[in-house]
PDB file of C-alpha atoms in Angstrom:
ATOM      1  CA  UNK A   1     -16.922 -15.276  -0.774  1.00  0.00           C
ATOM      2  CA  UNK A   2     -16.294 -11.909  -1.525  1.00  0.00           C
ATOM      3  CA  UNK A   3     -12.254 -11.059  -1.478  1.00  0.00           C
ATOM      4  CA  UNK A   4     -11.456  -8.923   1.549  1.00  0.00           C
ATOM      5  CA  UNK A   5      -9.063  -6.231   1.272  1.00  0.00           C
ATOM      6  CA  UNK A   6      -7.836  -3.404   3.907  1.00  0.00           C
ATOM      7  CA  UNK A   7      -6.128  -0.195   3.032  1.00  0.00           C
ATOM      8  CA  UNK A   8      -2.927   1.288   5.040  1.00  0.00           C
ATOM      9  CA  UNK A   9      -0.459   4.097   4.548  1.00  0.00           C
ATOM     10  CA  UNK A  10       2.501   3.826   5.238  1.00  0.00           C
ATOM     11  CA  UNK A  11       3.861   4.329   8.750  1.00  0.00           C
ATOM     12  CA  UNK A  12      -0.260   3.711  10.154  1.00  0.00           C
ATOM     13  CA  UNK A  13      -1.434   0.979  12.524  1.00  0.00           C
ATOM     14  CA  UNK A  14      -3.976  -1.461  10.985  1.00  0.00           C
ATOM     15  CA  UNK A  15      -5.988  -4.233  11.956  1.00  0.00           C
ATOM     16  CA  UNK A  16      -6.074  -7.423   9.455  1.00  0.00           C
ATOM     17  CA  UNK A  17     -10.109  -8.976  10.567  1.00  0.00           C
ATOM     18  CA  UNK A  18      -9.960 -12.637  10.680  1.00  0.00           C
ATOM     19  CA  UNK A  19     -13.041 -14.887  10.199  1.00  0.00           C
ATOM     20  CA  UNK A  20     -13.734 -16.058  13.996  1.00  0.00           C
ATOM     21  CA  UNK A  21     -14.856 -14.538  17.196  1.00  0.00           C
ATOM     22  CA  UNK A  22     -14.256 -16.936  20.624  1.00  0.00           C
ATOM     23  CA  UNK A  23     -17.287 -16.963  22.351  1.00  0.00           C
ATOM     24  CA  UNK A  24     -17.466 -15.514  25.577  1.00  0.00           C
ATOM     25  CA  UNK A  25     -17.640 -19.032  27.631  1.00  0.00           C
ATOM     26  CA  UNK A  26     -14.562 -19.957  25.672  1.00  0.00           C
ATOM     27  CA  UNK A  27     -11.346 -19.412  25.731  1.00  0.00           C
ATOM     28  CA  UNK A  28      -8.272 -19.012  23.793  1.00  0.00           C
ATOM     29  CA  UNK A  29      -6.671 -22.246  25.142  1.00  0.00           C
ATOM     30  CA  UNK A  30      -8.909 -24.166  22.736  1.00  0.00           C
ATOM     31  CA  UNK A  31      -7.944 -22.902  19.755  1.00  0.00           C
ATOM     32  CA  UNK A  32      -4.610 -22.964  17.527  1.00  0.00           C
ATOM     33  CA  UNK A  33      -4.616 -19.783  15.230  1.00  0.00           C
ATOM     34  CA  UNK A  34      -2.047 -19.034  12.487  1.00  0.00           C
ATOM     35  CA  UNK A  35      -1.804 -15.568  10.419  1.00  0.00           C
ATOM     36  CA  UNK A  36       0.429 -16.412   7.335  1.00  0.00           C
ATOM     37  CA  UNK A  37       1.220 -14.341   4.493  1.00  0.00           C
ATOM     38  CA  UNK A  38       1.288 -15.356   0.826  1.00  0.00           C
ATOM     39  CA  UNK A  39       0.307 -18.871   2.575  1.00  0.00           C
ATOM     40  CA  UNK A  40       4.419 -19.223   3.112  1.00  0.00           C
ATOM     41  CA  UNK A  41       5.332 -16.868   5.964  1.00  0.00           C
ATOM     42  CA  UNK A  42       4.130 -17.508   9.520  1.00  0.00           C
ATOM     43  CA  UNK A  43       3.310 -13.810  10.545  1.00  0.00           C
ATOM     44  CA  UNK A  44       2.668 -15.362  14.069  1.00  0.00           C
ATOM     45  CA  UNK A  45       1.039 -18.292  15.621  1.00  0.00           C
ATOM     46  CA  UNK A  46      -0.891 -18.844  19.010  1.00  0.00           C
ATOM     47  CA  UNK A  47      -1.744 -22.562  20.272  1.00  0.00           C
ATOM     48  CA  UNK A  48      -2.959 -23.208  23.402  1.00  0.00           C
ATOM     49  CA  UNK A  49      -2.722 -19.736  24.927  1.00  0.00           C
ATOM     50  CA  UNK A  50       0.306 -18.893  24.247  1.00  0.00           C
ATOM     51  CA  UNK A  51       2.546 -17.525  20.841  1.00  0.00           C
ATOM     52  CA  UNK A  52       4.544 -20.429  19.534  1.00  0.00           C
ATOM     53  CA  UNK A  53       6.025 -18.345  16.584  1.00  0.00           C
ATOM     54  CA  UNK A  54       6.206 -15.314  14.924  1.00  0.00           C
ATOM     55  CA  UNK A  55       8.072 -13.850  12.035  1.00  0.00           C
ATOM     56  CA  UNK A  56      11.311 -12.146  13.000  1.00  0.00           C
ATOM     57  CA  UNK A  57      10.142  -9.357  10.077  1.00  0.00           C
ATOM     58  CA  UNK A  58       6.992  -8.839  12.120  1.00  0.00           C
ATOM     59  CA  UNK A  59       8.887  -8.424  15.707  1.00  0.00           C
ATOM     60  CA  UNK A  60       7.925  -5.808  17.433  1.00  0.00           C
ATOM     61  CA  UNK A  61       5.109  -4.977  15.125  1.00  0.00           C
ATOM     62  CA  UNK A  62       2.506  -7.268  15.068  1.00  0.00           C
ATOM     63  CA  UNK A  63       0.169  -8.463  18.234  1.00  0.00           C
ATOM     64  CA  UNK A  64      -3.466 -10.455  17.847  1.00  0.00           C
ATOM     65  CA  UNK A  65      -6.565  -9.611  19.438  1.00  0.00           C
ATOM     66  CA  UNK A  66      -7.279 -12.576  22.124  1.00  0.00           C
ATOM     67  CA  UNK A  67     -11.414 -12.584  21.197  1.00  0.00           C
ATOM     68  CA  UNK A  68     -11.268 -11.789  17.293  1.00  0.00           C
ATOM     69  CA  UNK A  69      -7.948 -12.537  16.575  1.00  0.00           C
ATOM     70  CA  UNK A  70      -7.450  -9.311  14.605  1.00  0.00           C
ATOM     71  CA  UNK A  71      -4.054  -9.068  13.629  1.00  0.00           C
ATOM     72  CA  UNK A  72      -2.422  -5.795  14.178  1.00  0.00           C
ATOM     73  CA  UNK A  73       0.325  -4.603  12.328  1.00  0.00           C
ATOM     74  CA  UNK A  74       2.052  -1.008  13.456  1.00  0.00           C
ATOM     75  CA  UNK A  75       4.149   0.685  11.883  1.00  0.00           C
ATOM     76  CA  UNK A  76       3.183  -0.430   8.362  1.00  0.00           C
ATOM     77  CA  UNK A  77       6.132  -1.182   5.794  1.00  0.00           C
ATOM     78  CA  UNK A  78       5.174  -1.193   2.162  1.00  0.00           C
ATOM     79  CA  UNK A  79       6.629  -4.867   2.294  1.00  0.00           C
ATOM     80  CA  UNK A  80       3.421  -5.532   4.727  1.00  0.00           C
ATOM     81  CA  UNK A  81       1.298  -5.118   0.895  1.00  0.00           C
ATOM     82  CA  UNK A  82       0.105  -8.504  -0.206  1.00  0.00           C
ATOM     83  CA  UNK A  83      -2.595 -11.592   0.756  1.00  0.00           C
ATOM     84  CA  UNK A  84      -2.534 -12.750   4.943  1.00  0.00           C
ATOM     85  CA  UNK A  85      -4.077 -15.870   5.465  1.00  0.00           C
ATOM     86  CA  UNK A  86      -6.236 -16.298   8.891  1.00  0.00           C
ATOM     87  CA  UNK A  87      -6.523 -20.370   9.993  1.00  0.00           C
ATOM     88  CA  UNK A  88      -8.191 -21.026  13.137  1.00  0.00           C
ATOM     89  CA  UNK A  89      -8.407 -24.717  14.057  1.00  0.00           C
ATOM     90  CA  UNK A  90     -10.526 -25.838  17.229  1.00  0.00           C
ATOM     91  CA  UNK A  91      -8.930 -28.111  19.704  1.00  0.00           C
ATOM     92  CA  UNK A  92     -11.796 -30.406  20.934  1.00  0.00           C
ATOM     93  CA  UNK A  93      -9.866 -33.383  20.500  1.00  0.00           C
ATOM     94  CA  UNK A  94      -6.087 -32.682  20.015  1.00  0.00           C
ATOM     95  CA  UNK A  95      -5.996 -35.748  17.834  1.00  0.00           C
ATOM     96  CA  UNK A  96      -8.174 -34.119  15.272  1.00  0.00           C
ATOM     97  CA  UNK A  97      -8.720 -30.031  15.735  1.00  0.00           C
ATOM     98  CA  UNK A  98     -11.269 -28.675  13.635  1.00  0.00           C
ATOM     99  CA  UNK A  99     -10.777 -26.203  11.219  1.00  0.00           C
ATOM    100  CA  UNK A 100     -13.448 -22.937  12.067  1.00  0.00           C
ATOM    101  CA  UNK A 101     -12.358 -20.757   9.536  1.00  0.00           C
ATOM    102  CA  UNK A 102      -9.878 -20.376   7.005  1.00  0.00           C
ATOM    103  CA  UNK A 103     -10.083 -16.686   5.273  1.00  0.00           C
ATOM    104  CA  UNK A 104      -7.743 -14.626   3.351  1.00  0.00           C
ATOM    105  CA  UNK A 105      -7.963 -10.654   3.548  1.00  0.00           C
ATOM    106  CA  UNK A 106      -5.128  -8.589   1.534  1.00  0.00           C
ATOM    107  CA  UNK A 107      -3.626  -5.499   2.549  1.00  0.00           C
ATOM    108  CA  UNK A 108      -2.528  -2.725   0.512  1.00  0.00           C
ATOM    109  CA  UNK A 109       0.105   0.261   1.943  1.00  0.00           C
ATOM    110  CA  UNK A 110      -0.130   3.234  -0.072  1.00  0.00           C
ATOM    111  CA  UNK A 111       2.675   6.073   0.488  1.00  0.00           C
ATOM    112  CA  UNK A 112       2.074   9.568  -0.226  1.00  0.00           C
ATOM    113  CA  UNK A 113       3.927  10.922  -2.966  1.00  0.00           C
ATOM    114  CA  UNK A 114       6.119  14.495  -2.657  1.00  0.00           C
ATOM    115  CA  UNK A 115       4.002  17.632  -4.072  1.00  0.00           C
ATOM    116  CA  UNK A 116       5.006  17.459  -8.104  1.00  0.00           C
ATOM    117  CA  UNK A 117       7.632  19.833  -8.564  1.00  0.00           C
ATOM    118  CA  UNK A 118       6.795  21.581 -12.022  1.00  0.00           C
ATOM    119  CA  UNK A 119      10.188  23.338 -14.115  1.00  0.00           C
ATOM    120  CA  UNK A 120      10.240  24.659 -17.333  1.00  0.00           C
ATOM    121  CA  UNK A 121      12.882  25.827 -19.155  1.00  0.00           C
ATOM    122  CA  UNK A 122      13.854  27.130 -22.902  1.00  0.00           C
ATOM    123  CA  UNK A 123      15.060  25.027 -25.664  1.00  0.00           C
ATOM    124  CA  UNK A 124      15.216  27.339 -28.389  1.00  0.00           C
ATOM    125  CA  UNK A 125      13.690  30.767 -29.452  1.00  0.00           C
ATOM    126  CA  UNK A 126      11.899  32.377 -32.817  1.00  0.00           C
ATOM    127  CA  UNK A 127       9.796  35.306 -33.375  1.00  0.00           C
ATOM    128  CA  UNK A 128       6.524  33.456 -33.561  1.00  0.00           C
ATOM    129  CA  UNK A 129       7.100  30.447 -30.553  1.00  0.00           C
ATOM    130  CA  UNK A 130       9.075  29.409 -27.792  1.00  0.00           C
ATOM    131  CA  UNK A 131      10.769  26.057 -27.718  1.00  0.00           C
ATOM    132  CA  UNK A 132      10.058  24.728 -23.634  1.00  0.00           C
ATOM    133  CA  UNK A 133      11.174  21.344 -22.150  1.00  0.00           C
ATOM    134  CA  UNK A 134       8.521  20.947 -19.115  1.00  0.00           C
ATOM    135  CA  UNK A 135       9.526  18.749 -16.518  1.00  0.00           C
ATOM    136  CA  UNK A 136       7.221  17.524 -13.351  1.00  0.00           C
ATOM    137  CA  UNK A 137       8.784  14.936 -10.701  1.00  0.00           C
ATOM    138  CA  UNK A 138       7.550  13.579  -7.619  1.00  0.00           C
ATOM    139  CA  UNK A 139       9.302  11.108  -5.197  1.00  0.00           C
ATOM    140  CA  UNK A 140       8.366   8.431  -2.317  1.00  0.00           C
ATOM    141  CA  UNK A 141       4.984   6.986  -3.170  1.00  0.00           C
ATOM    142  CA  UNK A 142       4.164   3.781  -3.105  1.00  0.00           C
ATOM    143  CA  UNK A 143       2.166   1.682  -5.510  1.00  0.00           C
ATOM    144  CA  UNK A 144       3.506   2.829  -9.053  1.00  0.00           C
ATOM    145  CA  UNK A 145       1.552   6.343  -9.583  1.00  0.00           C
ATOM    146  CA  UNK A 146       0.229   7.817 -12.770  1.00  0.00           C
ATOM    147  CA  UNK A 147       1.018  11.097 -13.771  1.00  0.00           C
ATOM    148  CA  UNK A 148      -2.059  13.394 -15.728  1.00  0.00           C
ATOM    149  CA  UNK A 149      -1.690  16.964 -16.167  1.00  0.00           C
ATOM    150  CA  UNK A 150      -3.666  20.042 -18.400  1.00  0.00           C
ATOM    151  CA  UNK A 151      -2.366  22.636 -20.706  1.00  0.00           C
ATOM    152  CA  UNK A 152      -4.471  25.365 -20.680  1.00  0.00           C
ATOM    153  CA  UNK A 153      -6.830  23.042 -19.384  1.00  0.00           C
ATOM    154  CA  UNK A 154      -6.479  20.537 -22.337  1.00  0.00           C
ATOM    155  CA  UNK A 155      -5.530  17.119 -20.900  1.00  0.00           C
ATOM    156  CA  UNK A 156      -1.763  16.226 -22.276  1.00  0.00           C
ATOM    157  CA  UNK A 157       0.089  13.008 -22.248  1.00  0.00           C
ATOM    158  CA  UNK A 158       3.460  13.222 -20.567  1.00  0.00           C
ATOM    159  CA  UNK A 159       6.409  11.244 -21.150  1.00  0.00           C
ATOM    160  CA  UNK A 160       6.947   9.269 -18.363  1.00  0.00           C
ATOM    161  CA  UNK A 161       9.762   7.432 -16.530  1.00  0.00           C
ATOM    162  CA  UNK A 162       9.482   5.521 -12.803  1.00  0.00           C
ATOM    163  CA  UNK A 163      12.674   4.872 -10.632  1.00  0.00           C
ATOM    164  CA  UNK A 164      12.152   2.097  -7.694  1.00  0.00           C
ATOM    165  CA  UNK A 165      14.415  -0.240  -6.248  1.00  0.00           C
ATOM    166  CA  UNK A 166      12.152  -2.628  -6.069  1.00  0.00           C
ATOM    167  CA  UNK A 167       8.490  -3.712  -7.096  1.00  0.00           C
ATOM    168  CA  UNK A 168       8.117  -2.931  -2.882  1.00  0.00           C
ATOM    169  CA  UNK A 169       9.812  -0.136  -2.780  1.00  0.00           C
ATOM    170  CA  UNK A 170       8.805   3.910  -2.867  1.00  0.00           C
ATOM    171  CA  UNK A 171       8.991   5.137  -6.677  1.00  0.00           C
ATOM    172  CA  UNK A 172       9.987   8.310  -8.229  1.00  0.00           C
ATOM    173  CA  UNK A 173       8.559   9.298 -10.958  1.00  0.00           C
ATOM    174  CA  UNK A 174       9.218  12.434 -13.761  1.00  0.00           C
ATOM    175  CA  UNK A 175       6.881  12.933 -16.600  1.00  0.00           C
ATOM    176  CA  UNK A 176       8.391  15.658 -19.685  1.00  0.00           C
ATOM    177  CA  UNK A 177       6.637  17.465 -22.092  1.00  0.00           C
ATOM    178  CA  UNK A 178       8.263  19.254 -25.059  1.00  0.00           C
ATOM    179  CA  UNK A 179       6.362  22.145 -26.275  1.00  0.00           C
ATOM    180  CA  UNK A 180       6.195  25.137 -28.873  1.00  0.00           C
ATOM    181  CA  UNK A 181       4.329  27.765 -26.781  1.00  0.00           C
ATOM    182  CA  UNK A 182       3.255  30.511 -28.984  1.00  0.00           C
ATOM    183  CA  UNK A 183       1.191  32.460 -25.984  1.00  0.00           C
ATOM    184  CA  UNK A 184       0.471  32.331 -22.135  1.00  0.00           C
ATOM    185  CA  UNK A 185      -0.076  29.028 -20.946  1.00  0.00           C
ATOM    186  CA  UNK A 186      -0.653  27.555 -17.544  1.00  0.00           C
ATOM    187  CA  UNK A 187      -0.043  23.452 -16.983  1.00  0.00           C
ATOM    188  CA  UNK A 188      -1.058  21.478 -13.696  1.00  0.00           C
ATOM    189  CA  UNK A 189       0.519  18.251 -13.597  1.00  0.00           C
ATOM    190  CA  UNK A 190      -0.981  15.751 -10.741  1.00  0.00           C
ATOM    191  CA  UNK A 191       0.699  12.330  -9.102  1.00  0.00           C
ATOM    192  CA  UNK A 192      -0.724   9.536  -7.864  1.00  0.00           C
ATOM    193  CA  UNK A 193      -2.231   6.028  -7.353  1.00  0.00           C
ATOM    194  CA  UNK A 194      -5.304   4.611  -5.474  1.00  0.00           C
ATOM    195  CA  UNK A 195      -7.503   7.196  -5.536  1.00  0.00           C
ATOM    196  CA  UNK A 196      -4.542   9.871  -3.911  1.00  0.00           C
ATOM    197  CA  UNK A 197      -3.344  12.709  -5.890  1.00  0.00           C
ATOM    198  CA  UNK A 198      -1.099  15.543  -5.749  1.00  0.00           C
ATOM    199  CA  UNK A 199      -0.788  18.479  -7.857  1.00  0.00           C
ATOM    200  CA  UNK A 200       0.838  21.268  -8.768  1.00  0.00           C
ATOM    201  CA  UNK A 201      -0.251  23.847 -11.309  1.00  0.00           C
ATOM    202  CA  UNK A 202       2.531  26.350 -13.029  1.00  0.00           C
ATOM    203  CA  UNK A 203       1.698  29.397 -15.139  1.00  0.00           C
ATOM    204  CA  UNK A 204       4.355  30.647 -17.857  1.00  0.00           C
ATOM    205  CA  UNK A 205       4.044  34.050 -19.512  1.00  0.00           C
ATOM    206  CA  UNK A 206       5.510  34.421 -23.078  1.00  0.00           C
TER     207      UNK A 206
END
């Protein structure tokens, strides 16, 4: 089965498919579904009709759809990222309820990160170059983000440090070049991760 996998931002509403549809001369009453995540957590439970649990992390947030059981989850946290297990069992006999489907779909919560802020300042002087520390930063993205970036439209490797309070948590991140610029040169430094990038381009005259 081919692994199923739904992208968020941050802050969005998004619906989690699960693997069974109640048929129209059904009805919810038959069924016992569960939405758990990392196959610990009980995100929330229905049995019978009615929800017999649900996550006090996901108060608030989360509600199921009473035909698909789509889970939705609004507003998204980036502690929302990981695997959510859908289990729908069939009550035809409440001595032994079938299982209809058992699927796992993972979420992943991107976060935009800031516009790179791009500084560059002196180090040292001679006659023939100029001694610059560049610096580019950006702040509260979410996952861990590259940074790339061009000099003079050369691609450059910066040196790169990430702050985050957690491995869930937004990251900061500053890359720094140190350069001997002998003429005009113009940088662009870009942030980001899955596929979205900032950036922000910075010309220096000698």
């Amino acid at each position: 089965a081919l692994e199923k996998k739904v992208k968020s931002k941050l802050g969005e509403k998004v619906g989690l498919p699960c693997c069974h549809e109640i048929e129209s001369s059904d009805s919810l009453h038959n069924y016992r579904v569960y939405w758990q995540k990392n196959t610990m957590e009980v995100v929330l439970a229905y049995a019978e009709g009615k929800e017999i649990s649900k996550d006090k992390r996901y108060m608030n947030r989360t509600e199921m759809d009473d035909r698909n059981f789509t889970l939705w989850i609004s507003p998204v946290e980036i502690l929302d990222n990981g695997p959510y297990q859908c289990v729908v069992q069939h009550l035809r006999s409440s001595q032994n309820p079938s299982v209809v489907c058992d699927e796992t779909v993972t979420l992943f919560v991107t976060a935009d990160f800031s516009k790179p802020n791009i500084t560059a300042n002196v180090s040292g002087n001679s006659c023939e170059s100029t001694e610059m520390v560049v610096r580019c930063s950006s702040y509260g993205g979410f996952p861990k983000p590259e940074i790339t970036g061009t000099l003079n439209n050369e691609s450059v490797v910066w040196n790169v440090s990430w702050v985050s309070e957690s491995s869930l948590s937004p990251y900061s991140v500053t890359g720094i070049l140190h350069l001997n610029v002998t003429k005009d040169v113009s940088f662009t430094c870009s942030v980001g991760s899955n596929g979205f990038t900032k950036s922000t381009s910075l010309l220096l005259s000698r």
